[in-house]
C-alpha positions as MATLAB code, in Angstrom:
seq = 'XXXXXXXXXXXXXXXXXXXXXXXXXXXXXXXXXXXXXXXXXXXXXXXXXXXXXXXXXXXXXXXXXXXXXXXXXXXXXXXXXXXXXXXXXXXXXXXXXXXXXXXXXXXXXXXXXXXXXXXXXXXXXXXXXXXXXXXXXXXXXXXXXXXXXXXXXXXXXXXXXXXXXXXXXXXXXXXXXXXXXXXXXXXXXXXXXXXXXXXXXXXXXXXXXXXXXXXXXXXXX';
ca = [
     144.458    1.188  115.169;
     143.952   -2.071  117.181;
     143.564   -4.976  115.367;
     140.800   -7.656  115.716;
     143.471  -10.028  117.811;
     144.831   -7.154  119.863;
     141.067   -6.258  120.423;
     140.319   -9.507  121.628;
     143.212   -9.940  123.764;
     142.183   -6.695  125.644;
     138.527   -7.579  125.920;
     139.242  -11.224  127.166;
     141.743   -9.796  129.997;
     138.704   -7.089  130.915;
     136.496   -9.936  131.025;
     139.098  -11.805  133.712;
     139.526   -8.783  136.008;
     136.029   -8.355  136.381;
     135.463  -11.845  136.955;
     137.972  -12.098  139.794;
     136.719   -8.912  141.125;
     133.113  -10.806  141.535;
     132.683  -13.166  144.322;
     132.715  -17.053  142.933;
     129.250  -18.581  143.987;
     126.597  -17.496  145.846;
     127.316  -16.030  149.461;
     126.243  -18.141  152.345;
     122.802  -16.092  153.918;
     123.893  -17.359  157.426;
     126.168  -17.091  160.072;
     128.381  -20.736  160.234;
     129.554  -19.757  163.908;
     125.274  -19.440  164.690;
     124.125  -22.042  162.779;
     127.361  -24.480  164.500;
     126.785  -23.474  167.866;
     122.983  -24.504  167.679;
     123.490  -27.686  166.208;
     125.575  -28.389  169.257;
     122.703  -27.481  171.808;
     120.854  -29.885  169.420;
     123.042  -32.594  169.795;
     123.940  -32.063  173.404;
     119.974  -31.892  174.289;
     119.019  -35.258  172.378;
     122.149  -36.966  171.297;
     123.513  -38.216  168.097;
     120.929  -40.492  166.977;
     117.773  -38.732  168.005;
     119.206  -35.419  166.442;
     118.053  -36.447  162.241;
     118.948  -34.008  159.742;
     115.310  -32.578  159.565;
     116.130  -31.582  163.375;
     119.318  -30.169  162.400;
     117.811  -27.783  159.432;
     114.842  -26.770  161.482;
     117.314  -25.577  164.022;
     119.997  -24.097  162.366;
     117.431  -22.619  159.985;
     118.936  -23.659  156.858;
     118.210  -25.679  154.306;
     119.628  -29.436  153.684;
     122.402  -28.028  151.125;
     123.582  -25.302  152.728;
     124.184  -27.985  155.502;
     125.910  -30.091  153.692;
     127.728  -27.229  151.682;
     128.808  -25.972  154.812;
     129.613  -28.416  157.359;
     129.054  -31.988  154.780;
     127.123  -34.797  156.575;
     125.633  -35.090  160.022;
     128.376  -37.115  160.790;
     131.202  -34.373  159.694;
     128.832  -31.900  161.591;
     129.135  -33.637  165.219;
     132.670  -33.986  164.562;
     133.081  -30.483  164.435;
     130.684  -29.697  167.307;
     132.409  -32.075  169.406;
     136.281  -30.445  168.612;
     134.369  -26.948  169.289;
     132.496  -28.342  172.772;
     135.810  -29.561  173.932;
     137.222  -25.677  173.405;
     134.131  -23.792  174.350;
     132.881  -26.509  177.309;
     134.720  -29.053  178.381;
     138.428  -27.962  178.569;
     138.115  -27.217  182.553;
     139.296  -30.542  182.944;
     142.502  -30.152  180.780;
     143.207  -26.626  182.601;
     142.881  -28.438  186.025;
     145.201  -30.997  185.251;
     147.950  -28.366  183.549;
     147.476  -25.940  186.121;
     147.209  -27.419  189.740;
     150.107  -28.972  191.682;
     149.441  -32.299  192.519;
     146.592  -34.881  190.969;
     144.601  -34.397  194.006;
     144.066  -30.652  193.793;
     143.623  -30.733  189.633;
     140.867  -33.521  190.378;
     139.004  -31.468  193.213;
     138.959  -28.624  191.273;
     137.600  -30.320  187.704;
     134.671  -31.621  189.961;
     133.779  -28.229  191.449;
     134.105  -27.014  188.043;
     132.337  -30.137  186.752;
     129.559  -29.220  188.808;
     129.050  -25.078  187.749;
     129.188  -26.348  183.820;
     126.924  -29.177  183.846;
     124.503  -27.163  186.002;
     124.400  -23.920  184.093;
     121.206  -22.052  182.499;
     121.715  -21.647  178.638;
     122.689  -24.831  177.630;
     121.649  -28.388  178.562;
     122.897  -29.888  181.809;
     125.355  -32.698  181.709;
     128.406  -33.520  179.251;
     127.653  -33.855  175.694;
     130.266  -36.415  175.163;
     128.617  -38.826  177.486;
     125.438  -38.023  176.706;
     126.097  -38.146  172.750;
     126.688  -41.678  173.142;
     123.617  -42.519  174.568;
     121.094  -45.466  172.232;
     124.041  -44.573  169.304;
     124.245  -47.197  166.828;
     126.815  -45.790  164.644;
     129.690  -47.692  165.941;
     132.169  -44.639  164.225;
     130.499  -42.024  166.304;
     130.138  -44.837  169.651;
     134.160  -45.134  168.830;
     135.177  -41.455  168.280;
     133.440  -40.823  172.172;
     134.579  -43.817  173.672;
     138.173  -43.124  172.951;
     137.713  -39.176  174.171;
     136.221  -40.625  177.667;
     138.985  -43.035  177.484;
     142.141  -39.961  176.594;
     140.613  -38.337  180.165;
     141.393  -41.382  182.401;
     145.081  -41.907  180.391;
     145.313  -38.458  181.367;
     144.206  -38.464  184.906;
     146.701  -41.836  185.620;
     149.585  -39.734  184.171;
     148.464  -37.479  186.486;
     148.297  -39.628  189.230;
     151.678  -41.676  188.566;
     153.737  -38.825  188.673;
     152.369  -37.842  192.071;
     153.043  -41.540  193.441;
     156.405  -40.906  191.767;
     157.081  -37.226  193.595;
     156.219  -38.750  196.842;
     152.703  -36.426  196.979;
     150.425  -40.121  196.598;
     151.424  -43.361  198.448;
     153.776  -45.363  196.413;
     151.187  -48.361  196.638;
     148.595  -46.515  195.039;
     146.463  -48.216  192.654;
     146.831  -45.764  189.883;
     144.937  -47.590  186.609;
     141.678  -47.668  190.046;
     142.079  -44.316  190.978;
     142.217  -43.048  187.602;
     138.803  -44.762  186.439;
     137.270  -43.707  189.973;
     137.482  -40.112  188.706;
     136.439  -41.162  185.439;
     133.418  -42.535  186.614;
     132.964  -39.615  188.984;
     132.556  -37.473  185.993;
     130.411  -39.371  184.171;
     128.235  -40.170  187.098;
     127.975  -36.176  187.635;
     126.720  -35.316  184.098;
     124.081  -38.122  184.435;
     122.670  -36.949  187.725;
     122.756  -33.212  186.381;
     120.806  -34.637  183.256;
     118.672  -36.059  185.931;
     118.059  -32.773  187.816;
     120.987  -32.907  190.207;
     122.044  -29.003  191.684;
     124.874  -27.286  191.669;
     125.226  -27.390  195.069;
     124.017  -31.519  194.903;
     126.961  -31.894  192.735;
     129.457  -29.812  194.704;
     128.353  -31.697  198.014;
     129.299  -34.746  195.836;
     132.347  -33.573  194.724;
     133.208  -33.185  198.437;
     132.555  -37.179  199.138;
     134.157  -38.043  196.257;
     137.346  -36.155  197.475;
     137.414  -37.076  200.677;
     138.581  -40.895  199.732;
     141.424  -39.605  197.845;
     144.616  -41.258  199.388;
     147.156  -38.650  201.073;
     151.449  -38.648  200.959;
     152.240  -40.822  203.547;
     148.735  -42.825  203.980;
     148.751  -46.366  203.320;
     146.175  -47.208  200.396;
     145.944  -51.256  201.523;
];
């Protein structure tokens, strides 16, 4: 026979496996990847401020605590759509710069490139970290963007200075100029595809923009 503390050791470690065979909680009734990827068309059409949290539920189609459950405030949200726009959208840049030769081909080819992705049907023209920024008073969120924009032009004078450095750009290039003259190439280029601006407008851009780039053995001066 089993006595009354063996009884209830037995029925208190039944009562624990089925417990941790039972999911904790209630399961989430939508798809995070969904519901993440169209708050970033949100934010990418109207920008940080204009997107309010009533925009974000309507859009994700969830309700204001699954939202925060899932992804905390709006602010934690953009975070996390910007990390995932700079892997899904905006890493042609990065590839460019890893994957050309010199700094003049890796730029040529992130404005081609710049020009097909801010361009495309599906998704709003333009960059979302520029645009993002637009009328944004949160100086955490203006901050976070600024020093993104800012981490492509280090990159592209890196870039740059070891070309000068390998002989492939004049030695008395002005890299710091050069750097912040594709900077502002790129920016200019998601405006004026926010504005309307073609694929083949851009490209045709692109080509100007390209054809001022100094050459090995070309004085700058």
């Amino acid at each position: 026979m089993v006595s009354d503390e063996g009884a209830g050791r037995s029925g208190a470690a039944r009562a624990e496996a089925g417990s941790a065979r039972r999911p904790r909680g209630r399961p989430r009734s939508f798809d995070r990847e969904t519901a993440l990827e169209k708050a970033l068309l949100a934010f990418w059409e109207h920008g940080y401020e204009a997107t309010s949290v009533s925009d974000l539920t309507r859009v994700m189609d969830i309700g204001a605590p699954s939202l925060y459950a899932a992804f905390g405030d709006k602010r934690s949200l953009f975070d996390e759509v910007v990390r995932v726009y700079g892997a899904r959208y905006g890493s042609f840049a990065e590839r460019a710069l890893a994957e050309e030769p010199t700094a003049r081909a890796a730029v040529g080819r992130m404005l081609r490139e710049a020009a097909t992705v801010y361009t495309e049907p599906g998704h709003p023209h333009g960059c979302l970290v520029v645009h993002a920024a637009a009328n944004c008073s949160n100086p955490e969120v203006e901050q976070s963007l600024r020093e993104r924009r800012t981490a492509n032009i280090v990159a592209f004078e890196r870039r740059i200075r070891d070309d000068i450095a390998t002989g492939a750009l004049p030695a008395d290039t002005d890299a710091g100029a050069l750097a912040r003259y594709t900077g502002a190439m790129i920016q200019g280029m998601s405006q004026q595809a926010r504005d309307g601006a073609s694929r083949e407008e851009l490209e045709a851009l692109a080509e100007i923009a390209m054809s001022v780039w100094p050459r090995a053995g070309t004085p700058t001066g």
